[in-house]
XYZ file of C-alpha atoms in Angstrom:
521
model
C -80.688 98.475 -233.957
C -78.247 96.532 -235.900
C -74.680 99.354 -235.413
C -71.239 97.270 -233.955
C -70.701 97.147 -231.182
C -67.587 97.619 -230.578
C -64.786 99.039 -232.494
C -61.226 98.888 -232.948
C -60.327 101.989 -233.447
C -62.512 104.042 -231.800
C -61.745 106.256 -228.993
C -64.459 106.442 -225.956
C -65.075 109.637 -225.461
C -68.534 109.089 -223.040
C -69.371 113.000 -222.217
C -73.100 113.914 -222.883
C -73.954 116.516 -225.739
C -74.379 116.208 -229.328
C -74.524 118.573 -232.375
C -78.011 119.644 -232.288
C -77.625 120.771 -229.544
C -74.615 123.285 -230.768
C -77.811 125.432 -232.854
C -79.583 125.138 -229.600
C -75.746 127.121 -228.579
C -76.207 129.698 -230.034
C -80.292 130.227 -230.468
C -79.335 131.279 -226.257
C -76.465 133.130 -227.205
C -77.288 135.030 -229.772
C -80.568 134.257 -231.502
C -80.163 137.586 -233.943
C -77.193 136.435 -235.532
C -77.650 134.792 -239.848
C -77.109 130.784 -238.962
C -78.495 130.125 -243.467
C -78.765 131.864 -246.092
C -80.353 129.841 -249.577
C -82.247 132.258 -251.744
C -84.240 134.761 -250.613
C -84.434 132.885 -247.338
C -82.929 133.404 -244.526
C -82.740 132.150 -241.181
C -80.690 133.385 -237.592
C -80.329 130.680 -235.061
C -83.131 131.452 -232.910
C -85.231 130.987 -236.053
C -83.414 128.015 -238.235
C -83.281 126.389 -233.918
C -87.302 126.792 -233.478
C -87.790 124.809 -237.548
C -85.625 122.209 -235.990
C -86.878 121.726 -232.416
C -90.392 121.384 -234.889
C -89.764 118.586 -237.153
C -87.381 116.830 -234.059
C -90.990 116.781 -232.222
C -93.496 116.061 -234.890
C -90.506 112.709 -236.204
C -91.870 111.942 -232.976
C -95.014 111.903 -232.904
C -94.568 109.617 -236.162
C -92.794 106.495 -233.956
C -88.826 108.140 -234.719
C -86.873 107.871 -231.628
C -83.156 107.327 -230.905
C -81.099 105.339 -233.236
C -83.254 104.432 -236.416
C -82.600 105.816 -239.159
C -83.739 108.899 -241.153
C -83.620 108.581 -245.313
C -82.773 112.137 -246.536
C -83.907 112.324 -250.381
C -83.213 116.245 -251.702
C -80.644 119.379 -253.173
C -78.497 121.636 -250.630
C -80.949 123.595 -249.746
C -82.803 124.511 -246.110
C -84.809 121.398 -245.764
C -81.289 118.924 -244.939
C -79.808 121.342 -242.224
C -83.318 121.380 -240.491
C -83.829 118.022 -241.015
C -80.159 116.615 -240.375
C -80.377 117.838 -236.483
C -83.734 116.726 -236.141
C -82.531 113.609 -236.532
C -79.553 114.642 -234.492
C -81.761 116.108 -231.200
C -83.931 112.872 -231.521
C -80.262 110.408 -231.460
C -81.962 109.376 -235.019
C -79.212 108.097 -237.887
C -79.996 110.530 -240.638
C -79.665 108.985 -243.579
C -78.381 111.485 -246.342
C -79.463 109.499 -250.681
C -77.093 110.841 -253.118
C -80.563 112.362 -255.927
C -78.179 111.682 -258.736
C -78.356 107.062 -257.948
C -80.337 105.615 -259.563
C -84.080 104.128 -258.233
C -82.948 101.135 -257.775
C -79.062 101.576 -256.090
C -81.918 103.747 -253.227
C -83.859 100.827 -253.007
C -80.808 99.156 -252.082
C -79.452 102.223 -248.980
C -83.495 102.090 -248.017
C -83.222 98.232 -248.003
C -79.482 97.359 -246.226
C -80.465 100.924 -243.528
C -83.726 100.019 -242.725
C -84.960 103.301 -243.277
C -88.500 103.697 -241.655
C -89.576 107.690 -242.803
C -87.848 109.202 -245.731
C -87.763 112.979 -245.916
C -87.546 114.097 -250.187
C -88.340 116.831 -252.767
C -91.379 115.856 -254.290
C -88.765 116.311 -258.214
C -87.391 113.186 -256.986
C -90.085 111.347 -256.681
C -89.563 108.554 -259.386
C -86.245 107.591 -257.258
C -88.236 105.853 -254.442
C -92.055 105.415 -256.932
C -91.296 101.759 -257.594
C -90.038 100.193 -253.995
C -91.870 102.302 -251.834
C -94.495 98.878 -250.896
C -91.680 96.962 -250.472
C -89.507 99.190 -248.130
C -89.039 99.764 -244.971
C -90.557 102.992 -245.385
C -94.170 103.917 -242.613
C -93.806 107.035 -243.432
C -92.897 109.438 -246.236
C -92.400 114.296 -246.143
C -92.909 116.081 -248.524
C -89.905 118.706 -248.200
C -92.648 121.023 -250.519
C -94.832 121.127 -253.986
C -97.228 117.908 -254.232
C -96.732 114.698 -251.861
C -97.393 111.407 -252.526
C -100.856 109.956 -251.462
C -100.966 108.983 -247.899
C -97.895 111.616 -247.089
C -97.037 113.939 -244.808
C -96.104 118.164 -245.959
C -93.440 119.455 -244.606
C -94.489 123.188 -243.064
C -98.135 121.525 -242.166
C -95.897 118.827 -239.791
C -93.562 122.305 -238.351
C -96.805 123.884 -237.742
C -99.139 121.807 -235.588
C -95.623 120.777 -233.088
C -94.181 122.550 -230.674
C -91.122 123.920 -230.873
C -89.959 122.897 -227.285
C -86.426 121.119 -226.846
C -86.455 117.743 -227.330
C -84.118 116.749 -224.575
C -82.789 113.530 -225.785
C -79.462 112.701 -223.713
C -77.174 111.526 -225.875
C -72.956 111.596 -225.705
C -70.469 111.535 -228.471
C -70.455 107.575 -229.717
C -73.832 108.399 -230.261
C -74.759 107.049 -233.949
C -75.284 110.421 -235.859
C -75.489 109.134 -239.531
C -75.109 107.508 -242.657
C -73.365 107.514 -245.399
C -72.758 105.061 -247.903
C -69.882 104.570 -249.726
C -69.855 105.293 -253.661
C -69.791 101.766 -255.436
C -67.496 102.221 -257.528
C -66.248 98.303 -257.333
C -69.934 96.396 -256.005
C -72.516 97.084 -253.923
C -71.612 100.652 -251.154
C -71.947 99.389 -248.017
C -72.525 102.016 -245.338
C -70.437 103.923 -242.801
C -71.574 105.567 -239.410
C -70.318 107.702 -238.173
C -70.796 109.308 -234.521
C -71.671 112.322 -233.138
C -68.068 113.124 -232.098
C -66.282 113.165 -235.810
C -67.893 116.698 -236.493
C -67.884 117.758 -233.424
C -63.336 116.514 -233.267
C -63.134 118.019 -237.797
C -64.474 120.859 -235.720
C -61.302 121.194 -233.822
C -59.352 120.136 -236.889
C -60.981 122.894 -238.883
C -60.202 125.146 -236.929
C -56.699 124.943 -236.310
C -55.932 124.167 -239.562
C -53.968 126.060 -242.098
C -58.166 126.437 -243.193
C -59.423 127.501 -240.370
C -62.142 128.984 -239.987
C -63.569 130.726 -237.492
C -66.912 132.517 -236.181
C -66.932 135.251 -238.767
C -66.744 133.526 -241.713
C -69.787 133.455 -243.911
C -69.701 129.771 -246.364
C -70.574 128.548 -249.390
C -71.524 124.945 -249.230
C -72.513 123.709 -253.003
C -70.597 120.101 -253.469
C -73.450 118.555 -252.463
C -74.856 118.094 -248.687
C -74.993 114.380 -249.271
C -71.537 114.044 -249.946
C -69.699 113.871 -246.880
C -66.783 116.961 -248.191
C -69.922 118.740 -248.068
C -72.084 118.581 -245.763
C -68.934 118.037 -242.947
C -65.754 119.883 -244.633
C -67.556 123.386 -244.055
C -71.066 123.599 -243.683
C -70.931 121.448 -239.778
C -67.760 123.394 -239.067
C -69.619 126.619 -239.491
C -72.775 125.859 -237.682
C -70.499 124.078 -235.113
C -68.748 127.917 -234.120
C -72.290 129.852 -234.879
C -70.790 131.601 -238.316
C -72.868 132.113 -241.027
C -73.841 129.621 -244.040
C -74.887 130.240 -247.506
C -75.666 127.205 -249.855
C -76.690 126.381 -253.471
C -79.039 123.991 -254.629
C -76.108 123.205 -257.383
C -73.624 124.223 -259.272
C -73.695 127.084 -261.479
C -70.150 128.606 -262.708
C -71.559 132.366 -262.945
C -73.377 131.957 -259.491
C -71.023 131.093 -257.551
C -69.028 134.129 -258.684
C -71.489 135.978 -258.296
C -72.644 134.916 -254.804
C -69.108 134.768 -254.019
C -68.679 138.876 -254.683
C -72.673 139.775 -253.661
C -72.495 138.189 -249.718
C -68.353 137.994 -249.663
C -68.285 135.122 -248.839
C -64.341 134.596 -247.046
C -64.186 130.565 -247.350
C -65.160 127.842 -250.702
C -65.009 123.621 -250.910
C -66.465 122.672 -254.446
C -64.195 119.669 -255.987
C -61.953 119.349 -258.845
C -64.432 119.727 -261.777
C -66.423 123.124 -259.674
C -63.158 123.926 -259.760
C -62.022 123.057 -262.793
C -65.030 124.882 -263.768
C -64.854 127.546 -262.708
C -60.550 127.854 -264.784
C -62.913 128.415 -267.758
C -64.726 130.966 -267.609
C -63.169 133.260 -269.150
C -64.424 136.766 -266.928
C -63.438 135.373 -264.085
C -61.450 138.491 -263.692
C -64.509 140.527 -264.048
C -66.290 139.795 -260.255
C -64.341 140.981 -256.997
C -63.266 137.700 -255.515
C -61.387 139.726 -252.920
C -63.619 138.645 -249.214
C -62.285 134.723 -250.204
C -59.351 134.081 -247.390
C -59.505 130.065 -248.835
C -60.596 128.123 -250.981
C -59.921 124.013 -250.606
C -60.798 120.933 -252.461
C -60.849 117.783 -252.795
C -62.885 114.494 -253.229
C -60.114 114.188 -255.677
C -57.468 115.108 -256.579
C -57.255 118.002 -258.346
C -55.100 118.199 -261.615
C -52.476 121.014 -261.043
C -53.009 123.458 -263.658
C -56.086 124.003 -261.867
C -54.371 124.533 -258.438
C -51.792 126.980 -260.499
C -55.181 129.379 -261.552
C -56.451 130.643 -258.446
C -52.505 131.455 -257.397
C -51.604 133.665 -259.965
C -54.272 135.664 -259.157
C -53.586 135.720 -255.818
C -56.033 133.163 -253.572
C -54.837 131.248 -250.932
C -55.545 127.593 -252.800
C -55.406 124.265 -250.423
C -56.128 121.635 -251.090
C -57.360 118.569 -248.416
C -57.667 114.710 -248.928
C -60.280 112.614 -246.635
C -62.273 110.761 -246.724
C -66.444 109.169 -245.522
C -64.671 106.809 -243.182
C -62.367 110.032 -241.822
C -65.786 112.395 -241.109
C -63.774 114.181 -244.588
C -60.867 114.726 -243.157
C -56.824 113.215 -242.716
C -54.671 116.519 -243.957
C -54.076 119.523 -246.189
C -52.335 120.623 -247.539
C -52.023 124.835 -247.125
C -51.243 127.555 -248.599
C -48.079 128.513 -247.999
C -46.495 125.458 -249.307
C -49.111 125.346 -252.037
C -46.488 125.941 -254.917
C -43.643 124.066 -253.932
C -45.476 120.920 -252.826
C -47.547 120.488 -255.831
C -49.347 117.267 -255.268
C -49.188 116.669 -252.357
C -52.147 116.632 -250.150
C -50.447 118.302 -247.625
C -49.878 116.820 -243.529
C -52.353 115.708 -241.202
C -54.626 117.212 -239.153
C -53.539 117.953 -235.120
C -56.191 114.952 -234.184
C -55.131 112.735 -236.681
C -52.227 110.044 -236.880
C -50.864 108.279 -240.275
C -48.575 105.490 -241.061
C -47.907 104.810 -244.347
C -47.023 100.402 -244.010
C -45.851 97.553 -246.586
C -48.680 94.645 -246.696
C -47.451 93.564 -242.951
C -48.897 96.432 -241.931
C -44.079 97.339 -240.970
C -43.483 101.046 -241.616
C -42.227 101.852 -244.901
C -39.018 103.838 -245.426
C -38.939 108.072 -246.394
C -40.735 107.584 -250.105
C -41.669 104.444 -250.291
C -44.591 103.379 -251.468
C -47.141 102.205 -249.287
C -50.841 101.804 -247.758
C -51.928 104.954 -245.677
C -53.754 104.018 -242.745
C -55.024 106.371 -239.569
C -56.541 106.592 -236.724
C -58.072 109.306 -234.656
C -61.117 110.651 -232.952
C -63.397 111.671 -236.537
C -62.855 108.013 -237.462
C -65.925 106.254 -238.155
C -67.725 103.973 -235.620
C -67.839 100.835 -238.850
C -69.778 99.626 -241.733
C -73.438 99.414 -240.817
C -73.934 95.743 -240.864
C -71.123 94.604 -241.849
C -68.424 93.253 -239.569
C -66.456 91.563 -241.553
C -65.986 93.953 -243.735
C -65.232 96.592 -240.594
C -62.322 93.869 -239.042
C -61.163 93.895 -242.431
C -60.196 97.580 -242.628
C -60.159 98.453 -238.785
C -57.314 96.775 -237.431
C -54.427 96.940 -235.175
C -56.117 100.006 -233.690
C -55.293 101.829 -237.441
C -58.176 102.300 -240.409
C -57.118 100.871 -243.422
C -57.868 103.418 -246.376
C -57.300 101.215 -249.291
C -54.716 104.439 -250.622
C -50.892 104.189 -251.926
C -49.151 106.902 -250.389
C -45.802 108.436 -249.830
C -44.182 110.003 -248.218
C -41.479 112.461 -248.070
C -38.092 113.701 -245.846
C -40.166 116.601 -244.259
C -43.486 114.850 -244.222
C -45.999 115.330 -247.466
C -48.274 113.462 -247.850
C -49.139 112.285 -251.379
C -51.830 110.134 -252.479
C -49.872 108.086 -255.347
C -53.946 106.112 -256.264
C -56.465 103.556 -254.814
C -54.482 100.138 -254.847
C -56.658 99.482 -257.044
C -56.088 101.454 -259.946
C -52.274 100.620 -259.902
C -51.077 98.243 -262.420
C -48.083 96.753 -263.189
C -45.425 97.254 -266.899
C -42.955 94.422 -266.709
C -42.672 94.087 -263.707
C -42.740 97.937 -262.850
C -45.704 99.726 -259.896
C -47.130 102.118 -262.502
C -49.190 104.989 -260.532
C -52.150 106.787 -262.540
C -52.424 108.725 -261.129
C -49.340 110.206 -261.687
C -49.251 109.633 -265.121
C -52.020 111.900 -265.676
C -51.311 114.866 -263.454
C -47.896 115.145 -265.958
C -50.561 114.826 -269.031
C -52.821 117.246 -267.891
C -50.092 119.729 -268.316
C -50.823 118.965 -272.028
C -51.825 122.529 -273.991
C -54.442 120.401 -275.737
C -55.749 117.929 -272.981
C -58.353 118.281 -270.714
C -59.708 115.628 -269.186
C -57.464 112.843 -268.259
C -57.427 108.752 -266.792
C -55.303 106.093 -267.126
C -56.398 102.715 -266.884
C -53.816 99.262 -267.856
C -54.352 97.407 -271.431
C -52.696 94.294 -271.770
C -50.747 93.188 -273.494
C -48.343 90.291 -274.704
C -44.349 91.927 -273.812
C -45.532 93.328 -270.743
C -47.833 91.629 -269.004
C -49.982 96.141 -269.287
C -49.320 99.203 -270.277
C -51.135 102.658 -269.923
C -53.803 103.933 -271.726
C -54.414 107.042 -272.127
C -57.705 108.387 -272.106
C -58.548 111.347 -272.335
C -61.211 114.339 -273.270
C -59.610 117.368 -275.735
C -59.271 121.025 -274.903
C -61.710 121.976 -277.686
C -61.061 121.900 -281.381
C -57.900 120.058 -280.383
C -56.758 116.601 -281.305
C -54.310 115.891 -279.851
C -52.351 112.589 -280.749
C -50.695 109.598 -278.951
C -47.085 110.897 -280.223
C -47.773 114.623 -278.897
C -48.582 113.058 -275.678
C -45.137 111.005 -275.853
C -42.952 113.176 -276.409
C -44.290 115.780 -274.462
C -43.941 112.509 -270.854
C -40.759 111.719 -272.213
C -38.270 113.673 -269.621
C -41.094 114.117 -267.201
C -41.832 109.909 -266.708
C -40.071 106.322 -266.370
C -39.661 105.352 -269.964
C -43.005 102.531 -268.608
C -45.025 105.332 -266.859
C -45.686 106.679 -270.053
C -48.867 105.728 -271.744
C -48.956 102.872 -274.848
C -51.935 103.687 -276.167
C -54.510 106.803 -276.472
C -58.065 106.966 -276.650
C -60.405 110.321 -277.243
C -64.236 110.766 -275.299
C -66.340 113.070 -275.533
C -66.205 112.345 -271.407
C -65.307 109.936 -268.308
C -67.833 108.569 -267.119
C -68.490 108.985 -263.675
C -69.478 108.050 -260.034
C -72.288 110.195 -258.792
C -69.666 111.556 -255.889
C -68.257 113.048 -259.562
C -65.021 110.412 -259.189
C -63.561 108.334 -262.322
C -64.505 105.336 -262.177
C -61.782 103.377 -264.052
C -63.752 100.269 -263.339
C -66.839 101.691 -266.557
C -62.648 102.319 -268.435
C -61.075 98.985 -268.146
C -64.924 97.123 -269.045
C -64.835 98.814 -272.033
C -61.392 99.113 -273.321
C -60.254 95.534 -272.031
C -63.420 93.701 -271.555
C -61.684 93.530 -267.367
C-alpha cells in the first residue's frame, strides 16, 4: 500500500479501536435504538450492525484485507453506510466516487487509487463499464437490481455470510477513507483520512455551536461522496448513537416535508440547496419547529439566504472546512450570525488556525494572508503524492491555499482562493467580497466575479450574473448599487448575463471555466 509513511502535521494516536467499533458499541449497549432511516427502511443499531458485519465477512471472502481500496459508486442510502462501515471494520480504505463525474474521470481515480473492489448501483454502471477491463478491479458488487456479467449481488453476499464481528485490530492512525479533491485546477488528488479524523471531529461537533447530541435526528441530503455530506453530521451522529435519515437526492419540497414528518433537529446543506429552499413560495406552510440548527458549508453562502432563515427564527450557522480537515475547521455560531455575517466564525475546539504571509509569518489583525491549520482532524497526506503532501504540509501546519483575515474579536473571514484573486492597478481584488455585495441586488439570482484583461489596469473585475426570472440587470445598475459599498477598483467594469453558472460535481462554481469562456485565459 503506497500511503505516506509519516505525515508532518499528524498527531500520533496509537490506542486500539476504529470507526467500525462505533456501530458495534451501540448495537451492544442499546440494540433497539433507531440508527438509520432510508425511505421505508428503518434499521436499529442491532440490525445495521448485523448487515455491516455480513458485508465485511463477505468482502473478506473476496480477498479484501487491511489497506485495500474499495470503491463506492452509489447514491445516498443504506448501502453506502453499510459499505463504508464494513470497510472500516476490515481496515480497508473506502473510496467514495463522485457519480457526477465522467467515465474518464472515474477511470483516473480507480487507477490512481488501485481499487480492487467496486460496490455500485446498476443505474450508474455506465460510469465504469467502458473502463472495467482495463482497471485493476477484481470484483464488482451490485447493490440492487441486475448486476453486470460476472459480478456479485449485494443481498446474496449478505445472505451467505455470518454476522460475527470481523475482529480486525485497528488504531486511530490507520487509514479509513480516501476522497479525491474536486480537481478545479487539474487532476484530483486523493486525500487520505484516518480513523482518528472523524473521531476527533465528533468531539468538535459535540462541543461546537452546531452541537449534536444523542437525541438528534439528522437529515443527510448532501451527497455522501462529499466530505461535508459524510463527515459534518452523518459520521458524528453514528458515533454518538443518534439517528440518521437519508435522502438519495435533493428535492426542496421533500426536504421540508421530511423535516416536518421525522422531526429533524439538525440539517446540513450546501449553499445552493439552502438557496433553493429559500425560493420556495410556501416555506412557511411546513412545521420546522423541531430544527435546532441549520448549517451551511462547502462554499460561501449568500448573505440574503442566511437572512431569509434568520428572519424565521431559525439558528442558521455557517461552517468552514475542507476534505483535508475532515470537513471541520471553524464555525460561526447563531449568536453571532447577524452581527458577523460573512465570517466563517472561530476555530473548533481541537483545531488551531493562523494567517500568514509568503514567509509563513503571522500577519497583523485585519490583514489578508494564507490560512494554515493543524490538529487531529488533519488528513494523513495525498495518496501517492509525497511532493504534494510536502508542499501543503510545512513546519507542522497544513497550508490551505485560502486567503483569509481575522478581525479584532478573533473571527475569521475567508476572502478567496489564492488562485482566484485578481490584481487591478496594483490593488488586490477578492471576488468573494464583490459577489457578496452583488448578491444583495434584487435582480441578481447568482453571480461569479472573475478578472479580465485591461490595457490600463492590467485586469479588472467582471460580473457573470444569472438574473432572477424576468429581470435584466445592467452594468450601470450594478455599478450604482456597489457605489459606496466597495472601493471603486473593486466594482465590476464588465457584465455578462448567463442562464447558469458552471459548477463542478460538488457544486462549486468553476471560475476557471468562466475565465476560459470570457478571457481565453
